[in-house]
Short mmCIF file of N, CA and C in Angstrom, two decimals:
data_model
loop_
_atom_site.label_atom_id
_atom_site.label_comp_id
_atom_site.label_asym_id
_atom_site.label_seq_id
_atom_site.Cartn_x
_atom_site.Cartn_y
_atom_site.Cartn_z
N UNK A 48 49.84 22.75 96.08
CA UNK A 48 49.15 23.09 94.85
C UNK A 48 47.66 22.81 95.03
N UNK A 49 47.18 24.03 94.53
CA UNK A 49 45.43 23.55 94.88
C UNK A 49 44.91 22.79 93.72
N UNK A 50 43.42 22.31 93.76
CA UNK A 50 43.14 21.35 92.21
C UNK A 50 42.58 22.26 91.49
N UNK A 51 42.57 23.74 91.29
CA UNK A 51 42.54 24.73 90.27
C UNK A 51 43.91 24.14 89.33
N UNK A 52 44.97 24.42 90.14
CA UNK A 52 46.25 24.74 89.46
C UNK A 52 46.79 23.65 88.91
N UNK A 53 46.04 22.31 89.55
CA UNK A 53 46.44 20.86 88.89
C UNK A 53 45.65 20.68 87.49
N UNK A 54 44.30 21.06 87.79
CA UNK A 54 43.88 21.18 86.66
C UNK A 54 44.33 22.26 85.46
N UNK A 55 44.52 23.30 86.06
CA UNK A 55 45.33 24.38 84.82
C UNK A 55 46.98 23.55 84.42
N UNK A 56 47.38 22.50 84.75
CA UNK A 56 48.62 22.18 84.56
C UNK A 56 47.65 20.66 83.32
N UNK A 57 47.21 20.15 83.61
CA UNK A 57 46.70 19.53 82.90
C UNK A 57 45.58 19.77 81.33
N UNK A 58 45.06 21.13 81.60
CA UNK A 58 44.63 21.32 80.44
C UNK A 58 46.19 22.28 79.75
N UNK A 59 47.26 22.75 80.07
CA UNK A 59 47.95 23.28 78.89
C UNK A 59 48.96 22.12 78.62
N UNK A 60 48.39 20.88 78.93
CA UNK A 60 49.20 19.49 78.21
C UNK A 60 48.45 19.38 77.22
N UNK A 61 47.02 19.58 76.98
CA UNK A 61 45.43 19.24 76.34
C UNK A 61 45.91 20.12 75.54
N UNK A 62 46.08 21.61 75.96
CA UNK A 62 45.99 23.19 75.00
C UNK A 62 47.13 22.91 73.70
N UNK A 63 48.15 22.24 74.07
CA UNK A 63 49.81 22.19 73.74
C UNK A 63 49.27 21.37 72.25
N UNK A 64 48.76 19.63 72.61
CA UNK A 64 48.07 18.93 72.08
C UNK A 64 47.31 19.12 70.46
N UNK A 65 46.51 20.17 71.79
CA UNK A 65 45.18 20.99 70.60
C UNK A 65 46.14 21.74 69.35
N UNK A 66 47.11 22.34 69.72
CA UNK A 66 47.54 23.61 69.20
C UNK A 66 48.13 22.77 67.86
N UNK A 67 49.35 21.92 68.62
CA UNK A 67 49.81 21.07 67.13
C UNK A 67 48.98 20.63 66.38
N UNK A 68 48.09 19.91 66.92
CA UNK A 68 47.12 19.48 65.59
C UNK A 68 46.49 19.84 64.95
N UNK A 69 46.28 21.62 65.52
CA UNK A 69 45.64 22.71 63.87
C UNK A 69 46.88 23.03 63.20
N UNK A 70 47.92 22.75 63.77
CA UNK A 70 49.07 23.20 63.08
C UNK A 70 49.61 22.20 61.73
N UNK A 71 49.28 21.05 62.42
CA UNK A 71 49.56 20.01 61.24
C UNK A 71 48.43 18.84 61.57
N UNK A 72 47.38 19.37 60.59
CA UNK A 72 46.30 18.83 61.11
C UNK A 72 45.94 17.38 60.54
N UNK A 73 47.36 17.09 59.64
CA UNK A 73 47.56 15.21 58.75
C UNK A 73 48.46 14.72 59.45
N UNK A 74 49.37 15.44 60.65
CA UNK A 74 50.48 14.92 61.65
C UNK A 74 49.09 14.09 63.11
N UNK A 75 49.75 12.83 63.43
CA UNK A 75 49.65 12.25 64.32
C UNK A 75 50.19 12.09 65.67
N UNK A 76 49.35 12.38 66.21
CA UNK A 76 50.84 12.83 67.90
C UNK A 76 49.94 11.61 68.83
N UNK A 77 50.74 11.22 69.81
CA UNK A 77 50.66 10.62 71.17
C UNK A 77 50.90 11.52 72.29
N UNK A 78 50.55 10.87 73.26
CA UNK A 78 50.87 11.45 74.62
C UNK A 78 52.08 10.38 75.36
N UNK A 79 52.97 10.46 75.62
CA UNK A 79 53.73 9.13 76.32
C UNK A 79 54.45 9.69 77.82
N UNK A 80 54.07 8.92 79.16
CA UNK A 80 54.73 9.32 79.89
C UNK A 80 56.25 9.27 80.50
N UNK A 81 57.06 9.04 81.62
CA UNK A 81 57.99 9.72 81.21
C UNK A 81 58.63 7.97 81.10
N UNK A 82 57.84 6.69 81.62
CA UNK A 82 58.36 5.48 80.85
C UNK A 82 57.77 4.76 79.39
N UNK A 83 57.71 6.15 78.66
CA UNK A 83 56.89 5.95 77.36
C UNK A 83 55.90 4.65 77.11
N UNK A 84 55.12 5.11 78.33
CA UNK A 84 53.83 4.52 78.37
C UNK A 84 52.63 5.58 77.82
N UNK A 85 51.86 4.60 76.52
CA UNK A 85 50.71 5.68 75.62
C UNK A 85 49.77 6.33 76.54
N UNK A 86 49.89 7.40 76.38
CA UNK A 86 48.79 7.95 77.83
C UNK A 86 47.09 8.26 77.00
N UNK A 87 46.44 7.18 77.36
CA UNK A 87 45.22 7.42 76.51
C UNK A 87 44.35 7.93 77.16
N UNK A 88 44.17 8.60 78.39
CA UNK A 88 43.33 10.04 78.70
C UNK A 88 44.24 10.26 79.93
N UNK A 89 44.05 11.51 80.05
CA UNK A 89 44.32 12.44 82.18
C UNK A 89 43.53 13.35 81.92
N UNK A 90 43.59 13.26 83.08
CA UNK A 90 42.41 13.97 83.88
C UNK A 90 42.87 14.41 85.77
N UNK A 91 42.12 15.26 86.31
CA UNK A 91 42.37 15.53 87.80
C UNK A 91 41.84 14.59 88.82
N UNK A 92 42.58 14.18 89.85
CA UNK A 92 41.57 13.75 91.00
C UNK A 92 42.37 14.26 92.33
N UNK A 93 41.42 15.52 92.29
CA UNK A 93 42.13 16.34 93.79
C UNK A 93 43.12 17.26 93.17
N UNK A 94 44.38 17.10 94.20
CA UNK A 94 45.70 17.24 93.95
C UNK A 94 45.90 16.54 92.98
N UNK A 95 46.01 15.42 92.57
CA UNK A 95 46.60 14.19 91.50
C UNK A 95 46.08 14.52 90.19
N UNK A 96 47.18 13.85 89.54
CA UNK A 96 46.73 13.94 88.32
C UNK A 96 46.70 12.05 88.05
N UNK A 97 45.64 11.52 87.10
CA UNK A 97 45.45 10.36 86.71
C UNK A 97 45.58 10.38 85.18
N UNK A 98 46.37 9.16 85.33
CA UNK A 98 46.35 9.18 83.78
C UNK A 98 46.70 7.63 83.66
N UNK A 99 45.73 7.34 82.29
CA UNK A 99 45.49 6.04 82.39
C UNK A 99 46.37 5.84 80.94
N UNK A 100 47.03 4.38 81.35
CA UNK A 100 48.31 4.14 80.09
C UNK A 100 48.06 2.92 79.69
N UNK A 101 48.49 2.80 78.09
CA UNK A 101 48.03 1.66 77.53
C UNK A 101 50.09 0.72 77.85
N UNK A 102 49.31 -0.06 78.22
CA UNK A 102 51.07 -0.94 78.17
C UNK A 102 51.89 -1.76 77.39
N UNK A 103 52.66 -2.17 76.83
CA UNK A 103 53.26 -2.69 75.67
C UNK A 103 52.16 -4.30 75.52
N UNK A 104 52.29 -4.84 76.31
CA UNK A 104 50.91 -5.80 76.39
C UNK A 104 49.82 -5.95 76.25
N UNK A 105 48.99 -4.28 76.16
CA UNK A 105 47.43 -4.19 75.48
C UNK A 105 46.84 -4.27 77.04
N UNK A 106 47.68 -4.31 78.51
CA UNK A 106 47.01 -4.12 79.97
C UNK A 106 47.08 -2.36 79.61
N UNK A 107 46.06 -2.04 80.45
CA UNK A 107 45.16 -0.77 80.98
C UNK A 107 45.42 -0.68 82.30
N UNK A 108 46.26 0.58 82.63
CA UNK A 108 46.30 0.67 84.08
C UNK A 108 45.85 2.32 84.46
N UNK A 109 46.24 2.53 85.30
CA UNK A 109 45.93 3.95 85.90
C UNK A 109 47.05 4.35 86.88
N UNK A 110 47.73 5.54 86.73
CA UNK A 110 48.85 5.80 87.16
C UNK A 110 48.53 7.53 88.10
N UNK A 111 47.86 7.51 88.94
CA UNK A 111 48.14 8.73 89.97
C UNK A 111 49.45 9.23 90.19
N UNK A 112 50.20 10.58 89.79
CA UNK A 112 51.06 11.28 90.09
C UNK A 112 50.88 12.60 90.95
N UNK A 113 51.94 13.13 91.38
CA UNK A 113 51.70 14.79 91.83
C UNK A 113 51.53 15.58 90.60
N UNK A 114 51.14 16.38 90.41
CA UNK A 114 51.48 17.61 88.85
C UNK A 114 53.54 17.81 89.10
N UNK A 115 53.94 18.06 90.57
CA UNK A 115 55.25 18.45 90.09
C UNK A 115 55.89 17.16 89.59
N UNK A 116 55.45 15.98 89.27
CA UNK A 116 56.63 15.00 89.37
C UNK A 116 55.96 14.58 87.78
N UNK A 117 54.94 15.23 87.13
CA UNK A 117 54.17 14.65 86.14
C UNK A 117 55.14 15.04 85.10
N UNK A 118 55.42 13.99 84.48
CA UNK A 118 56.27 14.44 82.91
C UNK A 118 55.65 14.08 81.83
N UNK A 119 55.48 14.30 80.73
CA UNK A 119 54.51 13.88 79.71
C UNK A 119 55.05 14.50 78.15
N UNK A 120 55.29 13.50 77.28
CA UNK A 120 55.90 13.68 76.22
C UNK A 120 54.81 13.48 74.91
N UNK A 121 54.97 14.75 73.90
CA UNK A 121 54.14 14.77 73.00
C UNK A 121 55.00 14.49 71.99
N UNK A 122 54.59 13.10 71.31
CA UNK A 122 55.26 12.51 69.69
C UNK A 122 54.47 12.74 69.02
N UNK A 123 55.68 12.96 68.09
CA UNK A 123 54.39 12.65 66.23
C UNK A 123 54.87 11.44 66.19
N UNK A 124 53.48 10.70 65.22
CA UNK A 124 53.52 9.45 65.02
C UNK A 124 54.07 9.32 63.81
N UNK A 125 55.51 8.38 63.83
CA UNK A 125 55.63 8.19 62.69
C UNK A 125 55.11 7.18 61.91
N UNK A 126 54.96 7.12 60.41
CA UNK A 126 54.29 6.82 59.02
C UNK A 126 54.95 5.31 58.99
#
């Protein structure tokens, strides 16, 4: 995979994101990865995708994946 296509895999997680929240624009969503860790930004580096996760503890880490192995779950927040 070239880092065009990592990056086009990473902005239609962003696009997906964008879309719900004109859709329900008083709904609250997260990003959580696939050990429902809060994903509070990604972004590309290279091939990789980085994405930095907040942890049940309030630690900040940074988690480098491939795009094929990247899973990423969009919640609404519930009230």
């Amino acid at each position: 995979m070239t880092p065009a296509e990592v990056e086009d895999r990473v902005k239609s997680v962003l696009n997906e994101l964008q879309w719900l929240r004109k859709r329900m624009p008083d709904a609250k969503y997260i990003l959580l990865d696939d050990q429902d860790y809060i994903i509070s930004s990604i972004h590309t580096r290279g091939v990789m995708v980085a994405m930095t996760l907040l942890g049940n503890d309030g630690t900040e880490l940074i988690k480098m994946v491939s795009p094929e192995n990247m899973s990423i779950k969009i919640e609404k927040v519930k009230k």
